[in-house]
PDB file of C-alpha atoms and ligand atoms in Angstrom:
ATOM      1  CA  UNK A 108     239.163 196.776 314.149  1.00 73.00           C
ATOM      2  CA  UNK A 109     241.283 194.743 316.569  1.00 92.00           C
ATOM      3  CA  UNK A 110     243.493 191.546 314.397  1.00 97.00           C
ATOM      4  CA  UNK A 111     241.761 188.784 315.343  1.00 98.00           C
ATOM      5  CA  UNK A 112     243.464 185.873 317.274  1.00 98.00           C
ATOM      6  CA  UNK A 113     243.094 182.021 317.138  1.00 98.00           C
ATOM      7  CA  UNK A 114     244.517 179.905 319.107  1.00 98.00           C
ATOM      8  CA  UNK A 115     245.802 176.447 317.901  1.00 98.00           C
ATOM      9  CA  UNK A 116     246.075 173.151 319.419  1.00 98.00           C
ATOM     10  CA  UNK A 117     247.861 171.177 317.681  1.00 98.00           C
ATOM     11  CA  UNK A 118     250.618 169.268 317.319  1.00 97.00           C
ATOM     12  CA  UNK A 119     254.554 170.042 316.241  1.00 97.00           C
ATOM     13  CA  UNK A 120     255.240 168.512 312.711  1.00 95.00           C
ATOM     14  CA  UNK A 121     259.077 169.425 312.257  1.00 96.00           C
ATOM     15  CA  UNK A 122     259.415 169.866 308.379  1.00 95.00           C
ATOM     16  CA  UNK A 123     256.496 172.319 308.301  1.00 94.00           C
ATOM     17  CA  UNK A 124     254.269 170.251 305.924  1.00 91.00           C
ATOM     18  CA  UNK A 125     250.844 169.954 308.894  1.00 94.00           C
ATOM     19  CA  UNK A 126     250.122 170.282 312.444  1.00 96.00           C
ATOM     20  CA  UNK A 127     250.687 174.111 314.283  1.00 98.00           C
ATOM     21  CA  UNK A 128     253.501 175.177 311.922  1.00 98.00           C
ATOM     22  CA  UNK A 129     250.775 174.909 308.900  1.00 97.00           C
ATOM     23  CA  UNK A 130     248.161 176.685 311.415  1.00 98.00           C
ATOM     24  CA  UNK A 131     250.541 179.762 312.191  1.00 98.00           C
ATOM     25  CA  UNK A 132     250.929 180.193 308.525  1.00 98.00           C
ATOM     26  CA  UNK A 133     247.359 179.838 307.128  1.00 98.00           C
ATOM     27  CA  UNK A 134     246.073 182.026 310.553  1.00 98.00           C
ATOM     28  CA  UNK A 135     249.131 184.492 309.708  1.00 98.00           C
ATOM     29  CA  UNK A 136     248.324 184.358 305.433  1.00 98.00           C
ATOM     30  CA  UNK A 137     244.642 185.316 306.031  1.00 98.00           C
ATOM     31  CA  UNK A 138     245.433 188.001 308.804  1.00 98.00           C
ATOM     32  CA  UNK A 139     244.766 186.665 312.135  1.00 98.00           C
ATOM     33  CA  UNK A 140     247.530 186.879 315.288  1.00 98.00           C
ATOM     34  CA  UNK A 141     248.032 183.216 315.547  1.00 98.00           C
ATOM     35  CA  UNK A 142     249.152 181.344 319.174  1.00 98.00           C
ATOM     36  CA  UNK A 143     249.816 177.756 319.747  1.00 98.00           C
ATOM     37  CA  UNK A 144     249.428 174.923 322.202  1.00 98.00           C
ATOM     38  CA  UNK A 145     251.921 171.836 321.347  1.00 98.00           C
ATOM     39  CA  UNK A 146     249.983 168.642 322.198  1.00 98.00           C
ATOM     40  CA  UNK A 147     252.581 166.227 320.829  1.00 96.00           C
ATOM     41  CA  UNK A 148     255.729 166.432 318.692  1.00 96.00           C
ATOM     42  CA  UNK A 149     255.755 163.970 315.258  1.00 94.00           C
ATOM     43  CA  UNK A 150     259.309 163.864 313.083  1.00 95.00           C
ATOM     44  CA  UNK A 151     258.714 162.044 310.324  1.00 93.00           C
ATOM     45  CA  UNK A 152     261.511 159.229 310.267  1.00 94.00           C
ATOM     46  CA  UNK A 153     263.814 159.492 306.603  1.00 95.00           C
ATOM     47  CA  UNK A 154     265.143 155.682 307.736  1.00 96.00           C
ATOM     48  CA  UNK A 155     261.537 154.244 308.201  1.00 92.00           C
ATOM     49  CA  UNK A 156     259.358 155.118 305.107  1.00 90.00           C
ATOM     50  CA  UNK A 157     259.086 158.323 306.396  1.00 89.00           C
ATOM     51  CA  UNK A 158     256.789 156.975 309.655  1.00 87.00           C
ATOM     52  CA  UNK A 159     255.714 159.271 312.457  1.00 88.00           C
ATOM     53  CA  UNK A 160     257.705 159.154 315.468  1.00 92.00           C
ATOM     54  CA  UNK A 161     255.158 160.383 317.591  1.00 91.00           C
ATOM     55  CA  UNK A 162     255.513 162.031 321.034  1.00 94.00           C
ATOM     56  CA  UNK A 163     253.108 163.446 323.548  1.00 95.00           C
ATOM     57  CA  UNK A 164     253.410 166.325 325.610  1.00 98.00           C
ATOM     58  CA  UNK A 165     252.890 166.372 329.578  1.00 98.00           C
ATOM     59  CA  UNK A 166     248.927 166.994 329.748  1.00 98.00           C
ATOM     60  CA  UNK A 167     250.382 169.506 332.550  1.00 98.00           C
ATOM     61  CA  UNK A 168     252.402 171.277 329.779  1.00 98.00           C
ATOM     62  CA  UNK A 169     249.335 171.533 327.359  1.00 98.00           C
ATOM     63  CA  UNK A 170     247.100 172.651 330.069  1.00 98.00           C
ATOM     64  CA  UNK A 171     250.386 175.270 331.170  1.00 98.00           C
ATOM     65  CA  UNK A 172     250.213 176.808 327.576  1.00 98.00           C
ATOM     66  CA  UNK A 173     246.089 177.182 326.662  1.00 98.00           C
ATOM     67  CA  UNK A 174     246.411 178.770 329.820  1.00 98.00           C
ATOM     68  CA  UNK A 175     249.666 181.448 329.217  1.00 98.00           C
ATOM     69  CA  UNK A 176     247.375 181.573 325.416  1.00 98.00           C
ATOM     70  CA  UNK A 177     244.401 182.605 327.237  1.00 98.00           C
ATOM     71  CA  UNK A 178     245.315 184.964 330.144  1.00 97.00           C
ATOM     72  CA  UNK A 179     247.988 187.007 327.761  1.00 97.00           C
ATOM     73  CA  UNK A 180     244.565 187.148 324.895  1.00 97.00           C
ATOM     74  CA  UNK A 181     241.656 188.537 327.136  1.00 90.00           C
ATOM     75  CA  UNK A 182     239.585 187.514 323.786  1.00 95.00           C
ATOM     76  CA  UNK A 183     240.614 184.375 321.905  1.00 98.00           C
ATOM     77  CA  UNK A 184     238.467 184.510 318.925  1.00 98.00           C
ATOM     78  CA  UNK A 185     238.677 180.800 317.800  1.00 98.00           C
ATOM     79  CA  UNK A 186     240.343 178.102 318.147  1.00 98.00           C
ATOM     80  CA  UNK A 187     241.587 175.262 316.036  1.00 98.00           C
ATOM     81  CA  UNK A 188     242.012 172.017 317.181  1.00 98.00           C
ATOM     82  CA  UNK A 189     244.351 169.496 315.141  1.00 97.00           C
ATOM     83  CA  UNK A 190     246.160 166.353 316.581  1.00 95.00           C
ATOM     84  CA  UNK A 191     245.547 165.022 320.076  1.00 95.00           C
ATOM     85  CA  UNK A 192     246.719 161.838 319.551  1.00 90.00           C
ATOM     86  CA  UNK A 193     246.426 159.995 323.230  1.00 92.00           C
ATOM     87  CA  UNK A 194     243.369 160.207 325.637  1.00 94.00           C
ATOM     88  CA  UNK A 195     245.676 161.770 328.498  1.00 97.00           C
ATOM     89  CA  UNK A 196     245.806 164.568 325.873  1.00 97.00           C
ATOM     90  CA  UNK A 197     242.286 164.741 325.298  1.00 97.00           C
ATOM     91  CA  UNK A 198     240.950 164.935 328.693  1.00 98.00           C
ATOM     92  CA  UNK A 199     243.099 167.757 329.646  1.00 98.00           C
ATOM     93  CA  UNK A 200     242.094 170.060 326.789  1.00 98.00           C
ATOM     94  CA  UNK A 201     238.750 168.890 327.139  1.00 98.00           C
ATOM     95  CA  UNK A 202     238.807 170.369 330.487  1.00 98.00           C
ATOM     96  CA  UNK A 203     240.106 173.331 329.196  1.00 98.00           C
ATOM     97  CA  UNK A 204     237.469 174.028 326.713  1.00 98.00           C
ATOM     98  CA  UNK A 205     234.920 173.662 329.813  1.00 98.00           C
ATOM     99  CA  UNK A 206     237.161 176.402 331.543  1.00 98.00           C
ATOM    100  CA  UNK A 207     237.884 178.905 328.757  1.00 98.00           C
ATOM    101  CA  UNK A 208     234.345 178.500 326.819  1.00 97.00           C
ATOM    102  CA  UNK A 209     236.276 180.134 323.119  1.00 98.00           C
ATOM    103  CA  UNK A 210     233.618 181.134 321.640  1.00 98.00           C
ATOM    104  CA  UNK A 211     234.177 178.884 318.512  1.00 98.00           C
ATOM    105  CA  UNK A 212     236.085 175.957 318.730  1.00 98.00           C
ATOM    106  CA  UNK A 213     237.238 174.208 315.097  1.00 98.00           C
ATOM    107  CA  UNK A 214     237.722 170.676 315.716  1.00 98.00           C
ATOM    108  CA  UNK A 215     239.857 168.626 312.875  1.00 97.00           C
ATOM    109  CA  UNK A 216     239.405 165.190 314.301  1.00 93.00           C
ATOM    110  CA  UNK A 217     242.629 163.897 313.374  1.00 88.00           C
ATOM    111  CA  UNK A 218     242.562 160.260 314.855  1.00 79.00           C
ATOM    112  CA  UNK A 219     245.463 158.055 313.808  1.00 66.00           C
ATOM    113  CA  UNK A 220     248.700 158.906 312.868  1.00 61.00           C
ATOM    114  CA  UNK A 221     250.619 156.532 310.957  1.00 55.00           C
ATOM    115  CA  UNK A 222     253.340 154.930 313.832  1.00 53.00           C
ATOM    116  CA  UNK A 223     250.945 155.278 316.749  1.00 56.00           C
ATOM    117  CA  UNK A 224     250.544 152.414 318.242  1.00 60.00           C
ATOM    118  CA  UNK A 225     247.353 150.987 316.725  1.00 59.00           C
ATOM    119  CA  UNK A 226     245.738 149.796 319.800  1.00 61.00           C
ATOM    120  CA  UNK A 227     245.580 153.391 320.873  1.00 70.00           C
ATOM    121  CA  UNK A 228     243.527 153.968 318.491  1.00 79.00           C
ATOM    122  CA  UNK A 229     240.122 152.787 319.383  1.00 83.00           C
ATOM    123  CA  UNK A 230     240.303 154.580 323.005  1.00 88.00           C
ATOM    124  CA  UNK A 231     241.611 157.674 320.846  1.00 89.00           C
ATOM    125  CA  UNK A 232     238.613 157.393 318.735  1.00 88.00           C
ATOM    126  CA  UNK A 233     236.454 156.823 321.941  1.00 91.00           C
ATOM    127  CA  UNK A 234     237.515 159.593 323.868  1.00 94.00           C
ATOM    128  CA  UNK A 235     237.413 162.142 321.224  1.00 94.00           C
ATOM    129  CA  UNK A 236     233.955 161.758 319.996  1.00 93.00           C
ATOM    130  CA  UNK A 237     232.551 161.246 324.126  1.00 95.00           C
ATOM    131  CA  UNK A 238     234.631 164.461 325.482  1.00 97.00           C
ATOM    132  CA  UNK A 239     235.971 166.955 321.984  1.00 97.00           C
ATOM    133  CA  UNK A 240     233.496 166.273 319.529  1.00 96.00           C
ATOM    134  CA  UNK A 241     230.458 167.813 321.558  1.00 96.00           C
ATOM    135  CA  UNK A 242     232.259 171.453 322.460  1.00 98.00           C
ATOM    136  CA  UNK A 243     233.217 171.649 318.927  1.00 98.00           C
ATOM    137  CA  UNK A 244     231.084 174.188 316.991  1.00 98.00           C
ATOM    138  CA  UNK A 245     232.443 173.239 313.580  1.00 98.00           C
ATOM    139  CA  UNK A 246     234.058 169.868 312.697  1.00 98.00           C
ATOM    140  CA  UNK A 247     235.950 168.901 310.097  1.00 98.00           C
ATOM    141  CA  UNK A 248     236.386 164.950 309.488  1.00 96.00           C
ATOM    142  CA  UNK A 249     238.267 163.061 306.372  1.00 93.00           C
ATOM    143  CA  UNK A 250     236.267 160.226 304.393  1.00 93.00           C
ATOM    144  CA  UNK A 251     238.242 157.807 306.770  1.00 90.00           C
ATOM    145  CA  UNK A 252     237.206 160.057 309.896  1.00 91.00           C
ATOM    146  CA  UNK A 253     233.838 160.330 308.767  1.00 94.00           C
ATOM    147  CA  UNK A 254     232.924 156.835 308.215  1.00 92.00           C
ATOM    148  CA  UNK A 255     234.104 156.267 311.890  1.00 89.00           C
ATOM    149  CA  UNK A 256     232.571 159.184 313.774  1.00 92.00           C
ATOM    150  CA  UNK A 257     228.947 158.701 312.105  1.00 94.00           C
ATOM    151  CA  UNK A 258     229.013 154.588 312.424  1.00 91.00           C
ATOM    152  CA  UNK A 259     227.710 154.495 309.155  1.00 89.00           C
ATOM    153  CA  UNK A 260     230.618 152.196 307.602  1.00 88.00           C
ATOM    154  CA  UNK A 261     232.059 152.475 304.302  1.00 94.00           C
ATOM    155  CA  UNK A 262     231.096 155.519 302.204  1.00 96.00           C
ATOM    156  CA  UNK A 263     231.353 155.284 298.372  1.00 97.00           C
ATOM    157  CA  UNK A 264     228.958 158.035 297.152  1.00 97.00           C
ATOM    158  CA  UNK A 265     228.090 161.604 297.634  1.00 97.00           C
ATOM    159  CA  UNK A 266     224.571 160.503 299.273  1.00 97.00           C
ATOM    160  CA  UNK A 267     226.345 158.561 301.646  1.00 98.00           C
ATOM    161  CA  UNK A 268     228.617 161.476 302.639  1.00 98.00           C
ATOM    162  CA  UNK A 269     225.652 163.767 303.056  1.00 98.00           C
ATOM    163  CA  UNK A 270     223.948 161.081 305.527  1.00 98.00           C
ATOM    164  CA  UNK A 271     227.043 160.430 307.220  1.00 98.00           C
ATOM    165  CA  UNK A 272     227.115 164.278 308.031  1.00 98.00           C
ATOM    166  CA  UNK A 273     223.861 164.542 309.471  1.00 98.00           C
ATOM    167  CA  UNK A 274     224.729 161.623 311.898  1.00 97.00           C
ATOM    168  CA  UNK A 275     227.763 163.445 312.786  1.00 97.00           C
ATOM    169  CA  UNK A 276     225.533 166.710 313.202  1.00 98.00           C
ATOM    170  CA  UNK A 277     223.036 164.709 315.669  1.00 96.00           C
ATOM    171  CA  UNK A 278     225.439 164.251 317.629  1.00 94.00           C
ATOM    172  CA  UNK A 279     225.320 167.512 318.871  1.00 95.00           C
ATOM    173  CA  UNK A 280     227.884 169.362 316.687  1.00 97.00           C
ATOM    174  CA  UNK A 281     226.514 172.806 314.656  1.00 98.00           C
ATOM    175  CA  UNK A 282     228.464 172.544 311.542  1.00 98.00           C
ATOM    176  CA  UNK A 283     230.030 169.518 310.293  1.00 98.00           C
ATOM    177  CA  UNK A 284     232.332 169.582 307.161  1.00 98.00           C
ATOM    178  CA  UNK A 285     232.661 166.078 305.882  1.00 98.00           C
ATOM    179  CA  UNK A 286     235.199 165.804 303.649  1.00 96.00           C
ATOM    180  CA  UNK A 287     235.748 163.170 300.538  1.00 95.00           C
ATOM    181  CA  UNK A 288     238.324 165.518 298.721  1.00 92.00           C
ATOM    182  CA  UNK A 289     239.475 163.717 295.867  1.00 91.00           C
ATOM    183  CA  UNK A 290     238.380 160.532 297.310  1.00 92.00           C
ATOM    184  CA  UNK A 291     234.911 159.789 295.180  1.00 94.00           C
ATOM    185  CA  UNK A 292     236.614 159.979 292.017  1.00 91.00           C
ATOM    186  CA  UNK A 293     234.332 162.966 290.953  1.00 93.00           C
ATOM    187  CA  UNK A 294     237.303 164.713 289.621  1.00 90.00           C
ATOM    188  CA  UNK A 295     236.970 167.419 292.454  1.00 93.00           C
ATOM    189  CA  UNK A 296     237.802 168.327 295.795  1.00 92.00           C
ATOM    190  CA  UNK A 297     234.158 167.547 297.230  1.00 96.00           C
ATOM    191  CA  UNK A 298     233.127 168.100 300.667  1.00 97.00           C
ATOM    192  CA  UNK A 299     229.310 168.323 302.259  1.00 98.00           C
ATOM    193  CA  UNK A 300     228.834 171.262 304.392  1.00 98.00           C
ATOM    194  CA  UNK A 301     225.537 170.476 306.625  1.00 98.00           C
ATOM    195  CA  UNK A 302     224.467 172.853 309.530  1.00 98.00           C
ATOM    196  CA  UNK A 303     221.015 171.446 310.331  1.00 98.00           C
ATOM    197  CA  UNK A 304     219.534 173.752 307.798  1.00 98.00           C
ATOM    198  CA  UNK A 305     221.435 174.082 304.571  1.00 98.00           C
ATOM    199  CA  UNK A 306     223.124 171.468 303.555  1.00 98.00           C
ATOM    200  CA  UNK A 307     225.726 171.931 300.435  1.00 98.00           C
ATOM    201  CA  UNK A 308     227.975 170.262 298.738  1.00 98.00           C
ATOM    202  CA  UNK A 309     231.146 172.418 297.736  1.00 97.00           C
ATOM    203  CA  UNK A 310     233.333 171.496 295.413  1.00 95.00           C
ATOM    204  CA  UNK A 311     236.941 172.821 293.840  1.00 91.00           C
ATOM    205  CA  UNK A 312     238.686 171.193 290.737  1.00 89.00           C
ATOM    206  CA  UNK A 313     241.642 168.499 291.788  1.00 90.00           C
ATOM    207  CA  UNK A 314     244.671 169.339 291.536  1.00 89.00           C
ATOM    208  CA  UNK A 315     247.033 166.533 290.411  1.00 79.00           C
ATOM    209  CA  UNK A 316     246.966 163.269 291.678  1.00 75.00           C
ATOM    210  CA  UNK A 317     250.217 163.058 294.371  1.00 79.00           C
ATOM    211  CA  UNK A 318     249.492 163.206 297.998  1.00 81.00           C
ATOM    212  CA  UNK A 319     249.666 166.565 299.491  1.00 87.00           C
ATOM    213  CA  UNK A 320     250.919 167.003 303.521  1.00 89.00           C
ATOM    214  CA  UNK A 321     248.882 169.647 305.363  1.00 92.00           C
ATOM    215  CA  UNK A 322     245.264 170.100 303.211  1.00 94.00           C
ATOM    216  CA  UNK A 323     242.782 168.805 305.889  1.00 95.00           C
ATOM    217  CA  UNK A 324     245.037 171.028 308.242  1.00 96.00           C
ATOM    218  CA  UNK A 325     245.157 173.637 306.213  1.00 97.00           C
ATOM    219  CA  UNK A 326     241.273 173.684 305.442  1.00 98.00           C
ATOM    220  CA  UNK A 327     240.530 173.847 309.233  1.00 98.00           C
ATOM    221  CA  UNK A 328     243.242 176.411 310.206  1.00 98.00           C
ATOM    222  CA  UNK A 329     241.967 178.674 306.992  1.00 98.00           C
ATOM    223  CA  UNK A 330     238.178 177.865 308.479  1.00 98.00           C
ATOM    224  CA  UNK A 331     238.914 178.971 311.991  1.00 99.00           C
ATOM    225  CA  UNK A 332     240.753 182.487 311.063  1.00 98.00           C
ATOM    226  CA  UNK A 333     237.803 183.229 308.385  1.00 98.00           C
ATOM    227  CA  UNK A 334     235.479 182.468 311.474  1.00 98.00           C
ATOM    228  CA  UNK A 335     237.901 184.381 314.179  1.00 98.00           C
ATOM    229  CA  UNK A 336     237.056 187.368 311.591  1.00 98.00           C
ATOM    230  CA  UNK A 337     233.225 187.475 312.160  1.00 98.00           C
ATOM    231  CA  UNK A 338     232.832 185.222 308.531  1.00 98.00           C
ATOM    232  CA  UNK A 339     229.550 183.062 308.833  1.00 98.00           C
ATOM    233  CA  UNK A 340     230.762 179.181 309.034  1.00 98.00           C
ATOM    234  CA  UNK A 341     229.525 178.394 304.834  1.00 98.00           C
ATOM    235  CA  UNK A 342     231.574 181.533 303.903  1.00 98.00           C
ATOM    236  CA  UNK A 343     234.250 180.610 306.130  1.00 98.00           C
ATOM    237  CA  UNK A 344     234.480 176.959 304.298  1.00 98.00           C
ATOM    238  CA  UNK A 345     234.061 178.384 300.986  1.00 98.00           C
ATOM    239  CA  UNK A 346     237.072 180.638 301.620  1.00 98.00           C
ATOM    240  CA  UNK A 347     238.792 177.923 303.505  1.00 98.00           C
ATOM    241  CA  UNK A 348     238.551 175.557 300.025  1.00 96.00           C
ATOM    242  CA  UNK A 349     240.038 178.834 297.960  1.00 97.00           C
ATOM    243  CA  UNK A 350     242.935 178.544 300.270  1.00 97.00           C
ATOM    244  CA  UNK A 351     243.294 174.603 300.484  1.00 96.00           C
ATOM    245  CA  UNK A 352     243.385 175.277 296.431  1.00 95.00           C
ATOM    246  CA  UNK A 353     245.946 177.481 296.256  1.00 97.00           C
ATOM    247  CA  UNK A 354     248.044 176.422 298.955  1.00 96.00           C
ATOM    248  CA  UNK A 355     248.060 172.861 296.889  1.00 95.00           C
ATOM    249  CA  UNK A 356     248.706 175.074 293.454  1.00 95.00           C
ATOM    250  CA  UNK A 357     252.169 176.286 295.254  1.00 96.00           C
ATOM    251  CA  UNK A 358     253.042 173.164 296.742  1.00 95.00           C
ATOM    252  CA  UNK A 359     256.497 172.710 297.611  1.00 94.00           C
ATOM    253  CA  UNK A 360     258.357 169.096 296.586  1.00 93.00           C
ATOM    254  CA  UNK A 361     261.406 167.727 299.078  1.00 91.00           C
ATOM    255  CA  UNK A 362     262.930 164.222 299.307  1.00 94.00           C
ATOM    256  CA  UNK A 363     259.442 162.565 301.138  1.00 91.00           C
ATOM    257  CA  UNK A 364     256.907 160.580 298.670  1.00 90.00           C
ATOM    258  CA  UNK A 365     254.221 163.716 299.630  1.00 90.00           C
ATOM    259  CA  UNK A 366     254.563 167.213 298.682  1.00 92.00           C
ATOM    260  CA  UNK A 367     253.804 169.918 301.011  1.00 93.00           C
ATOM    261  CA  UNK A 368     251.077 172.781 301.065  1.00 95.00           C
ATOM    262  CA  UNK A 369     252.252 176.652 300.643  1.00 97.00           C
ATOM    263  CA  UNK A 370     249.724 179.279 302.167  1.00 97.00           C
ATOM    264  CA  UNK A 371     252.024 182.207 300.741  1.00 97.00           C
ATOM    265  CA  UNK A 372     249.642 184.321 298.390  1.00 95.00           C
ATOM    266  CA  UNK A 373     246.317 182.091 298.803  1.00 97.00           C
ATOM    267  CA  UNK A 374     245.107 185.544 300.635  1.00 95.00           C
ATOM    268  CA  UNK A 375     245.265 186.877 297.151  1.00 95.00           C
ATOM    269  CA  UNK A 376     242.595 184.373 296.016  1.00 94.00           C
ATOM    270  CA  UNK A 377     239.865 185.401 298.377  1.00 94.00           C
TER     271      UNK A 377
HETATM  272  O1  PXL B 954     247.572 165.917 308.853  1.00 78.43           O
HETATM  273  C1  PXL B 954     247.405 165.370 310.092  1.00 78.43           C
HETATM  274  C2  PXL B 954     248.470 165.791 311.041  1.00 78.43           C
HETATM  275  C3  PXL B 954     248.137 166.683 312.047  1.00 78.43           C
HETATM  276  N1  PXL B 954     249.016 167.096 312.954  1.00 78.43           N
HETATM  277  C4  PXL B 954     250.307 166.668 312.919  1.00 78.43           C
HETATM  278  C5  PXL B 954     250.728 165.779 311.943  1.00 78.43           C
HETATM  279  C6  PXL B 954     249.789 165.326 310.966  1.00 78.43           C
HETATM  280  C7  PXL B 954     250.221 164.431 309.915  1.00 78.43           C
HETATM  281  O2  PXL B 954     251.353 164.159 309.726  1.00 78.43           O
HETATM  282  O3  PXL B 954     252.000 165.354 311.915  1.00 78.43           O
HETATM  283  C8  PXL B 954     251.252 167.151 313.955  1.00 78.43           C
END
């Protein structure tokens, strides 16, 4: 059989703890020939509480490498799609979806990033949901992205969650992976899976209590290559949670208040 290849666009996060550099290695852990568009370079800044400086790349730039991605891959299994981070960005790989029609398109909705300007954020928000969220075939939203993409305001309970996800699935999306992780205080990593038809809730054990860079990117990259393989989307975020676990079991600890995922070996634990 042919490696599979996925395609991620994403942005550059320079000490390798999210964005495209934690794609390539989940895609490249679990198998899959991994390619990248950068939409936007973040450094976190050591002088300034570790805040992201944020910077966007020319939407001619983006559009200039999904489509050097796409003619050099004459089948681009799936693709992942992580930080967009300014509506410029959006619209142009929004168009490129319409052009390139992947056959499954991963969509992590990341919406803010801490030092973006928050006024950005509500046209962000905007802009994903009217022109991403509907050409996504799975998405993949935090608690905080959740409450905002289904409307349905704060969500304390695994009910809520559920509910939340089917308002996020009527809006058009086929699988929708709503994610509390840690955040219910069930003890777990809980997420709802909902497709229309089964609707699960999938759960790890927690792992510590520190925050850890990279899971929610990790979870969709790990998704996407698991789907880029043929493996049917509940499989694919079963697996995908194996991974998340294991890459936070051999996290890796630097100067920064976070620690950072490790995908090396989380293969093994499929
Ligand atoms: O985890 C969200 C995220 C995604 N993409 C990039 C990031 C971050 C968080 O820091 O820097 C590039």
């Amino acid at each position: 059989m042919a490696t599979p290849i996925a395609l991620a666009i994403a942005g550059s996060e320079a000490s390798g703890g999210a964005g495209a550099q934690t794609d390539l290695k989940t895609f490249h852990e679990l198998g899959v020939f991994g390619c990248t568009a950068l939409t936007c370079i973040v450094s976190f800044d050591p002088n300034n509480n570790w805040g992201h400086r944020f910077v966007p790349v020319d939407p001619q730039v983006i559009a200039d490498q999904i489509e050097a991605a796409a003619s050099v891959h004459s089948h681009i299994d799936a693709v992942k799609i992580g930080m967009l981070g300014t509506p410029a960005t959006i619209e142009v790989v929004s168009q490129a979806l319409d052009t390139y029609k992947f056959p499954q398109v991963v969509l992590d909705p990341v919406l803010i990033c801490k030092g973006q300007e928050p006024g950005a954020a509500l046209d962000v928000d905007n802009a994903l949901r009217a022109q991403v969220l509907p050409k996504a075939s799975i998405v993949t939203p935090n608690l905080f992205e959740t409450q905002v993409l289904s409307g349905r305001g704060e969500i304390t309970s695994v009910e809520q969650l559920k509910d939340a996800a089917k308002a996020i699935y009527d809006q058009g999306v086929p699988v929708v992976v709503a994610k509390a992780g840690t955040l219910l205080g069930t003890g777990t990593a809980l997420d709802v899976y909902y497709d229309g038809e089964q609707l699960e809730v999938l759960e790890v054990p927690a792992v510590g209590s520190e925050r850890v860079s990279g899971a929610g990117c990790t979870l969709a990259a790990a998704i996407t290559a698991q789907v880029a393989k043929g493996v049917a989307p509940l499989q694919a975020v079963r697996d995908a949670k194996q991974v998340v676990l294991s890459s936070i079991e051999n996290r890796m600890h630097g100067n920064a208040p976070f620690s950072y995922v490790y995908q090396g070996g989380a293969s093994a634990t499929l």
